[in-house]
XYZ file of N, CA and C in Angstrom:
603
model
N 21.845 7.323 18.914
C 21.091 6.086 18.721
C 20.460 6.073 17.324
N 20.434 4.940 16.684
C 19.862 4.889 15.334
C 18.346 5.011 15.354
N 17.815 5.595 14.301
C 16.370 5.654 14.121
C 15.944 4.311 13.529
N 15.166 3.571 14.286
C 14.851 2.182 13.939
C 14.276 2.016 12.545
N 13.200 2.761 12.237
C 12.501 2.572 10.970
C 13.317 3.079 9.792
N 13.893 4.254 9.924
C 14.665 4.849 8.834
C 15.969 4.092 8.608
N 16.608 3.663 9.692
C 17.889 2.984 9.586
C 17.820 1.664 8.848
N 16.691 0.969 8.925
C 16.614 -0.337 8.254
C 16.572 -0.206 6.738
N 16.342 0.999 6.230
C 16.404 1.243 4.784
C 17.708 1.933 4.390
N 18.668 1.929 5.327
C 20.000 2.521 5.083
C 19.905 3.979 4.681
N 19.019 4.711 5.342
C 18.829 6.126 5.047
C 19.423 6.984 6.152
N 19.922 8.138 5.766
C 20.407 9.105 6.747
C 19.200 9.868 7.284
N 19.091 10.035 8.586
C 17.914 10.720 9.132
C 17.882 12.201 8.797
N 16.688 12.737 8.737
C 16.498 14.171 8.538
C 17.068 14.913 9.750
N 17.378 16.189 9.606
C 17.952 16.927 10.739
C 16.920 17.210 11.833
N 17.402 17.260 13.062
C 16.567 17.659 14.187
C 15.330 16.805 14.386
N 14.270 17.462 14.867
C 13.033 16.763 15.163
C 12.299 16.240 13.956
N 12.661 16.721 12.769
C 12.014 16.229 11.556
C 12.311 14.745 11.353
N 13.384 14.269 11.953
C 13.725 12.847 11.850
C 12.631 11.977 12.474
N 11.899 12.528 13.454
C 10.793 11.770 14.048
C 9.694 11.543 13.025
N 9.385 12.571 12.253
C 8.371 12.460 11.206
C 8.817 11.435 10.171
N 10.063 11.531 9.754
C 10.609 10.594 8.773
C 10.542 9.161 9.299
N 10.890 8.976 10.568
C 10.903 7.624 11.117
C 9.490 7.053 11.217
N 8.535 7.892 11.594
C 7.136 7.450 11.630
C 6.692 6.991 10.245
N 7.005 7.778 9.237
C 6.606 7.435 7.877
C 7.299 6.170 7.379
N 8.514 5.950 7.858
C 9.270 4.777 7.409
C 8.968 3.506 8.204
N 7.955 3.558 9.053
C 7.511 2.318 9.706
C 6.744 1.438 8.718
N 6.520 1.936 7.499
C 5.804 1.168 6.480
C 6.593 -0.080 6.086
N 5.880 -1.013 5.486
C 6.530 -2.199 4.936
C 7.032 -1.860 3.541
N 8.338 -1.883 3.352
C 8.924 -1.530 2.057
C 10.261 -2.241 1.925
N 10.976 -1.941 0.839
C 12.282 -2.534 0.612
C 12.204 -3.886 -0.068
N 13.361 -4.439 -0.383
C 13.452 -5.743 -1.039
C 14.642 -6.500 -0.454
N 14.367 -7.559 0.322
C 13.039 -8.079 0.675
C 12.289 -7.098 1.576
N 10.975 -7.194 1.582
C 10.157 -6.228 2.296
C 10.354 -6.347 3.806
N 10.539 -5.178 4.411
C 10.614 -5.114 5.866
C 9.187 -5.110 6.427
N 8.988 -5.595 7.639
C 7.638 -5.612 8.208
C 7.143 -4.220 8.569
N 5.835 -4.067 8.630
C 5.207 -2.825 9.074
C 5.340 -2.768 10.594
N 5.995 -1.739 11.096
C 6.244 -1.640 12.530
C 5.018 -1.191 13.318
N 3.925 -0.889 12.612
C 2.691 -0.484 13.289
C 1.604 -1.548 13.172
N 1.980 -2.762 12.836
C 0.999 -3.840 12.716
C 0.759 -4.541 14.052
N 1.785 -4.606 14.880
C 1.714 -5.319 16.153
C 1.950 -4.322 17.285
N 1.135 -4.389 18.332
C 1.195 -3.376 19.382
C 2.525 -3.396 20.132
N 3.089 -4.573 20.389
C 4.360 -4.627 21.111
C 5.493 -4.085 20.258
N 5.478 -4.424 18.977
C 6.493 -3.893 18.052
C 6.355 -2.376 17.949
N 5.116 -1.893 17.880
C 4.871 -0.454 17.788
C 5.363 0.265 19.040
N 5.137 -0.325 20.190
C 5.602 0.290 21.439
C 7.118 0.358 21.499
N 7.769 -0.703 21.044
C 9.232 -0.723 21.031
C 9.772 0.346 20.092
N 9.157 0.434 18.886
C 9.594 1.457 17.939
C 9.401 2.854 18.526
N 8.215 3.095 19.132
C 7.902 4.426 19.633
C 8.825 4.841 20.768
N 9.151 3.912 21.659
C 10.059 4.222 22.764
C 11.417 4.675 22.239
N 11.927 3.980 21.218
C 13.213 4.358 20.627
C 13.110 5.690 19.892
N 12.001 5.884 19.168
C 11.809 7.133 18.424
C 11.721 8.327 19.369
N 11.023 8.168 20.480
C 10.929 9.255 21.465
C 12.285 9.541 22.101
N 13.052 8.494 22.379
C 14.385 8.682 22.965
C 15.282 9.459 21.994
N 15.202 9.121 20.723
C 15.993 9.835 19.708
C 15.526 11.278 19.563
N 14.211 11.466 19.585
C 13.665 12.826 19.471
C 14.131 13.681 20.636
N 14.128 13.109 21.835
C 14.611 13.820 23.018
C 16.078 14.203 22.858
N 16.867 13.291 22.312
C 18.300 13.552 22.112
C 18.513 14.644 21.073
N 17.689 14.661 20.033
C 17.833 15.640 18.959
C 17.363 17.039 19.376
N 16.285 17.096 20.134
C 15.664 18.394 20.436
C 15.961 18.908 21.840
N 16.355 17.990 22.739
C 16.590 18.403 24.115
C 15.302 18.578 24.907
N 14.181 18.254 24.312
C 12.900 18.377 24.997
C 12.504 17.041 25.613
N 11.784 17.083 26.730
C 11.362 15.823 27.354
C 10.389 15.071 26.457
N 10.619 13.779 26.309
C 9.748 12.970 25.460
C 8.397 12.772 26.137
N 7.313 12.827 25.386
C 5.994 12.597 25.977
C 5.839 11.144 26.409
N 4.980 10.926 27.366
C 4.670 9.571 27.817
C 3.371 9.156 27.136
N 3.470 8.201 26.234
C 2.313 7.791 25.431
C 2.096 6.289 25.590
N 0.870 5.916 25.864
C 0.508 4.507 25.962
C -0.251 4.117 24.704
N 0.394 3.328 23.863
C -0.223 2.874 22.621
C -0.930 1.544 22.874
N -2.186 1.480 22.459
C -2.944 0.235 22.588
C -3.230 -0.322 21.198
N -3.747 -1.534 21.165
C -4.091 -2.158 19.887
C -5.121 -1.314 19.136
N -6.000 -0.635 19.872
C -7.035 0.200 19.238
C -6.435 1.424 18.544
N -5.227 1.824 18.952
C -4.584 3.010 18.360
C -3.947 2.715 17.006
N -3.605 1.462 16.759
C -2.758 1.143 15.617
C -3.377 1.509 14.279
N -4.649 1.195 14.058
C -5.259 1.502 12.776
C -5.332 3.011 12.549
N -5.672 3.758 13.592
C -5.723 5.219 13.476
C -4.345 5.784 13.160
N -3.323 5.229 13.807
C -1.961 5.709 13.560
C -1.505 5.351 12.151
N -1.882 4.169 11.678
C -1.551 3.801 10.292
C -2.280 4.707 9.302
N -3.536 5.048 9.600
C -4.288 5.962 8.729
C -3.636 7.332 8.686
N -3.217 7.825 9.849
C -2.532 9.119 9.907
C -1.239 9.068 9.100
N -0.482 7.996 9.278
C 0.775 7.824 8.528
C 0.511 7.844 7.018
N -0.534 7.139 6.596
C -0.894 7.090 5.175
C -1.238 8.486 4.657
N -2.041 9.233 5.410
C -2.442 10.574 4.980
C -1.242 11.508 4.868
N -0.371 11.467 5.865
C 0.805 12.332 5.850
C 1.735 11.952 4.696
N 1.887 10.665 4.469
C 2.710 10.168 3.359
C 2.147 10.648 2.027
N 0.841 10.578 1.877
C 0.185 10.993 0.630
C 0.356 12.485 0.385
N 0.267 13.272 1.433
C 0.449 14.716 1.297
C 1.878 15.037 0.856
N 2.859 14.304 1.390
C 4.242 14.525 0.965
C 4.417 14.159 -0.499
N 3.766 13.084 -0.932
C 3.844 12.692 -2.337
C 3.273 13.773 -3.240
N 2.140 14.341 -2.862
C 1.517 15.390 -3.666
C 2.364 16.657 -3.670
N 2.950 16.976 -2.519
C 3.758 18.193 -2.417
C 4.977 18.134 -3.321
N 5.476 16.935 -3.593
C 6.676 16.787 -4.410
C 6.404 16.634 -5.887
N 5.129 16.813 -6.302
C 4.772 16.670 -7.707
C 3.879 17.819 -8.133
N 3.489 17.779 -9.397
C 2.544 18.788 -9.887
C 1.131 18.223 -9.947
N 0.892 17.107 -9.231
C -0.436 16.516 -9.214
C -1.407 17.411 -8.470
N -2.602 17.500 -8.974
C -3.627 18.306 -8.322
C -4.297 17.501 -7.220
N -4.473 18.094 -6.023
C -5.177 17.387 -4.961
C -6.596 16.996 -5.365
N -7.189 17.748 -6.305
C -8.546 17.438 -6.743
C -8.575 16.164 -7.572
N -7.536 15.951 -8.375
C -7.488 14.753 -9.206
C -6.949 13.551 -8.437
N -6.284 13.815 -7.325
C -5.768 12.753 -6.465
C -6.196 13.059 -5.033
N -7.489 12.927 -4.733
C -8.004 13.332 -3.424
C -7.374 12.545 -2.279
N -7.103 13.254 -1.201
C -6.605 12.622 0.014
C -7.431 13.133 1.178
N -7.586 12.304 2.168
C -8.300 12.701 3.362
C -7.456 13.698 4.127
N -8.064 14.737 4.641
C -7.328 15.709 5.434
C -6.930 15.082 6.760
N -5.627 15.085 7.090
C -5.221 14.485 8.352
C -5.918 15.121 9.543
N -6.086 14.342 10.577
C -6.751 14.812 11.787
C -6.030 16.024 12.354
N -6.806 17.019 12.774
C -6.229 18.188 13.422
C -5.578 17.749 14.727
N -4.389 18.226 14.978
C -3.649 17.817 16.162
C -3.769 18.854 17.262
N -4.047 18.399 18.465
C -4.104 19.290 19.610
C -2.690 19.606 20.073
N -2.435 20.873 20.303
C -1.120 21.286 20.796
C -1.299 22.361 21.865
N -0.256 22.566 22.627
C -0.245 23.635 23.623
C 1.039 24.431 23.439
N 0.949 25.734 23.584
C 2.127 26.579 23.511
C 2.556 26.937 24.931
N 3.821 26.717 25.219
C 4.321 26.965 26.573
C 5.529 27.898 26.519
N 5.511 28.915 27.394
C 6.638 29.828 27.509
C 7.611 29.249 28.524
N 8.802 28.918 28.067
C 9.789 28.293 28.937
C 10.567 29.295 29.766
N 11.320 28.787 30.735
C 12.128 29.645 31.602
C 13.207 30.382 30.826
N 13.568 29.828 29.652
C 14.588 30.469 28.827
C 14.006 31.539 27.910
N 12.692 31.775 28.037
C 12.050 32.816 27.236
C 11.570 32.351 25.880
N 11.788 31.081 25.552
C 11.362 30.554 24.267
C 9.977 29.933 24.366
N 9.208 30.100 23.305
C 7.872 29.509 23.237
C 7.975 28.195 22.485
N 7.440 27.142 23.081
C 7.509 25.817 22.462
C 6.120 25.219 22.348
N 5.926 24.457 21.280
C 4.679 23.728 21.092
C 4.821 22.353 21.725
N 3.798 21.940 22.455
C 3.826 20.638 23.101
C 2.670 19.786 22.595
N 2.955 18.521 22.354
C 1.935 17.599 21.860
C 0.880 17.346 22.933
N -0.351 17.210 22.494
C -1.456 16.938 23.398
C -2.267 15.758 22.863
N -3.229 15.314 23.658
C -4.034 14.172 23.277
C -3.514 12.914 23.932
N -4.142 11.795 23.629
C -3.730 10.511 24.183
C -3.496 9.506 23.064
N -2.691 8.510 23.348
C -2.463 7.439 22.388
C -1.962 7.955 21.053
N -2.559 7.460 19.967
C -2.103 7.815 18.626
C -2.220 9.305 18.361
N -3.193 9.969 19.005
C -3.382 11.409 18.785
C -2.164 12.205 19.260
N -1.554 11.774 20.340
C -0.375 12.471 20.838
C 0.826 12.250 19.916
N 0.942 11.047 19.384
C 2.004 10.771 18.412
C 1.803 11.631 17.167
N 0.558 11.694 16.676
C 0.244 12.500 15.499
C 0.501 13.981 15.783
N 0.170 14.429 16.993
C 0.379 15.824 17.363
C 1.859 16.186 17.298
N 2.708 15.322 17.844
C 4.147 15.598 17.823
C 4.669 15.617 16.386
N 4.203 14.682 15.568
C 4.631 14.643 14.171
C 4.193 15.903 13.427
N 2.971 16.357 13.685
C 2.467 17.558 13.021
C 3.237 18.805 13.461
N 3.583 18.868 14.749
C 4.367 20.004 15.246
C 5.714 20.060 14.538
N 6.391 18.916 14.467
C 7.706 18.891 13.826
C 7.600 19.187 12.330
N 6.557 18.664 11.682
C 6.374 18.929 10.254
C 6.093 20.413 10.021
N 5.291 21.016 10.885
C 4.972 22.442 10.745
C 6.220 23.302 10.951
N 7.011 22.977 11.966
C 8.228 23.742 12.212
C 9.199 23.615 11.037
N 9.268 22.417 10.454
C 10.122 22.215 9.288
C 9.586 22.983 8.090
N 8.276 23.053 7.974
C 7.667 23.825 6.890
C 8.009 25.297 7.030
N 7.963 25.806 8.260
C 8.315 27.211 8.506
C 9.788 27.478 8.193
N 10.627 26.480 8.397
C 12.068 26.611 8.127
C 12.395 26.259 6.682
N 11.381 25.930 5.878
C 11.524 25.560 4.475
C 12.367 24.299 4.278
N 12.289 23.378 5.232
C 13.017 22.113 5.081
C 12.076 20.923 4.886
N 10.781 21.124 5.129
C 9.842 20.013 4.963
C 9.798 19.550 3.511
N 9.983 20.475 2.568
C 9.931 20.111 1.149
C 11.049 19.140 0.759
N 12.057 19.037 1.593
C 13.155 18.102 1.316
C 12.862 16.692 1.824
N 11.787 16.544 2.572
C 11.379 15.220 3.019
C 10.490 14.641 1.925
N 10.987 13.614 1.249
C 10.331 13.138 0.031
C 10.095 11.630 0.061
N 9.111 11.234 -0.736
C 8.831 9.821 -0.938
C 9.585 9.367 -2.186
N 10.321 8.266 -2.091
C 11.048 7.746 -3.241
C 10.086 7.578 -4.415
N 10.484 8.030 -5.586
C 9.608 7.999 -6.748
C 9.341 6.578 -7.249
N 10.162 5.637 -6.855
C 9.930 4.246 -7.218
C 8.664 3.769 -6.502
N 7.609 3.497 -7.255
C 6.325 3.131 -6.653
C 6.385 1.799 -5.918
N 7.423 1.012 -6.173
C 7.591 -0.248 -5.448
C 8.394 -0.050 -4.171
N 8.800 1.178 -3.924
C 9.621 1.489 -2.760
C 8.882 2.451 -1.823
N 8.807 3.717 -2.203
C 8.106 4.803 -1.490
C 8.616 5.085 -0.081
N 9.853 4.674 0.259
C 10.375 5.054 1.565
C 10.625 6.561 1.570
N 10.689 7.129 2.757
C 10.842 8.575 2.907
C 12.305 8.922 3.175
N 12.859 9.781 2.339
C 14.250 10.200 2.490
C 14.327 11.717 2.596
N 15.413 12.202 3.153
C 15.638 13.641 3.240
C 16.604 14.024 2.136
N 16.132 14.844 1.215
C 16.912 15.218 0.039
C 17.940 16.291 0.401
N 19.201 15.919 0.381
C 20.274 16.853 0.715
C 20.962 17.435 -0.525
N 20.409 17.187 -1.704
C 21.011 17.759 -2.913
C 20.900 19.280 -2.866
N 21.843 19.942 -3.521
C 21.910 21.401 -3.435
C 20.632 22.078 -3.914
N 20.066 21.586 -5.002
C 18.859 22.221 -5.557
C 17.580 21.440 -5.253
N 17.664 20.542 -4.295
C 16.509 19.748 -3.861
C 15.847 19.029 -5.037
N 16.660 18.387 -5.867
C 16.155 17.733 -7.075
C 16.110 16.212 -6.958
N 16.473 15.673 -5.804
C 16.486 14.226 -5.635
C 15.098 13.621 -5.718
N 14.996 12.455 -6.351
C 13.705 11.769 -6.461
C 13.786 10.313 -5.995
N 15.015 9.782 -5.839
C 15.185 8.394 -5.420
C 15.806 8.367 -4.032
N 15.385 7.403 -3.197
C 16.014 7.312 -1.880
C 17.452 6.830 -2.033
N 17.723 6.078 -3.112
C 19.068 5.625 -3.437
C 19.118 5.442 -4.956
N 19.928 6.238 -5.616
C 19.998 6.193 -7.078
C 20.407 4.809 -7.564
N 21.334 4.179 -6.850
C 21.810 2.852 -7.273
C 20.735 1.789 -7.122
N 19.942 1.900 -6.071
C 18.923 0.887 -5.798
C 17.669 1.112 -6.627
N 17.122 2.329 -6.563
C 15.849 2.605 -7.238
C 16.006 3.356 -8.558
N 16.946 4.293 -8.612
C 17.128 5.080 -9.825
C 17.561 4.249 -11.013
N 18.562 3.403 -10.824
C 19.053 2.577 -11.924
C 18.000 1.592 -12.413
N 17.238 1.027 -11.466
C 16.170 0.090 -11.836
C 15.113 0.793 -12.677
N 14.724 1.987 -12.256
C 13.705 2.743 -12.993
C 14.218 3.158 -14.364
N 15.459 3.603 -14.425
C 16.032 4.016 -15.708
C 16.125 2.841 -16.676
N 16.503 1.671 -16.162
C 16.584 0.473 -16.996
C 15.195 0.085 -17.495
N 14.191 0.184 -16.606
C 12.822 -0.151 -16.984
C 12.330 0.797 -18.086
N 12.626 2.093 -17.934
C 12.218 3.075 -18.944
C 12.935 2.852 -20.270
N 14.216 2.488 -20.181
C 14.998 2.220 -21.395
C 14.415 1.046 -22.166
N 14.043 -0.008 -21.452
C 13.460 -1.176 -22.102
C 12.102 -0.849 -22.714
N 11.328 -0.016 -22.020
C 10.013 0.370 -22.538
C 10.161 1.171 -23.831
N 11.144 2.088 -23.840
C 11.380 2.883 -25.074
C 11.848 1.990 -26.216
N 12.681 1.007 -25.870
C 13.196 0.078 -26.888
C 12.076 -0.737 -27.488
N 11.135 -1.201 -26.649
C 9.992 -1.963 -27.143
C 9.103 -1.101 -28.016
N 8.921 0.163 -27.591
C 8.068 1.076 -28.347
C 8.685 1.358 -29.726
N 10.002 1.524 -29.769
C 10.701 1.772 -31.026
C 10.600 0.560 -31.948
N 10.771 -0.626 -31.332
C 10.685 -1.861 -32.131
C 9.287 -2.063 -32.668
N 8.263 -1.614 -31.911
C 6.887 -1.778 -32.348
C 6.502 -0.870 -33.501
N 7.202 0.260 -33.617
C 6.886 1.206 -34.701
C 7.763 1.007 -35.924
N 8.753 0.129 -35.779
C 9.681 -0.096 -36.902
C 8.999 -0.891 -38.020
């Protein structure tokens, strides 16, 4: 099944459960023409979350949590999304967190469970948006331990900022699509250099 938020930007999903984190981040309003924010309306958010949980279950084989999202959850979930997005932006640059302060995302409640197969798994806890944030944090942490979280990046085009999974060999990708955002940025930089040269002539 397609990941609703990520698929509308024609992006390939991140591997495994990390795709849930990517899809949450890509619920933002972005693109040209701009896609709507999937966390602005409670019914739209519920529809997105149901599909995202179904995909997560298919990717991980774990039972999807049952979460009831209310209108009161939406702003908190958008704030969490913003904080996580900002941290990814900082992680992909040499910017200092002190010079670009971000709020520390809410600590997520989790439980560790020993399964019948002998494996220990982290389970999301909390209610509403907190449970969604908990699952996202678990997947992000596991990806960090596997050294794959660093490949989840925000497009460097400030007019875009969608989240893509960088599959380049040396993890050097900066655009979600070189043709869409890279060429536009390069053309903009070329024109700026041309103007600067003409101004000094």
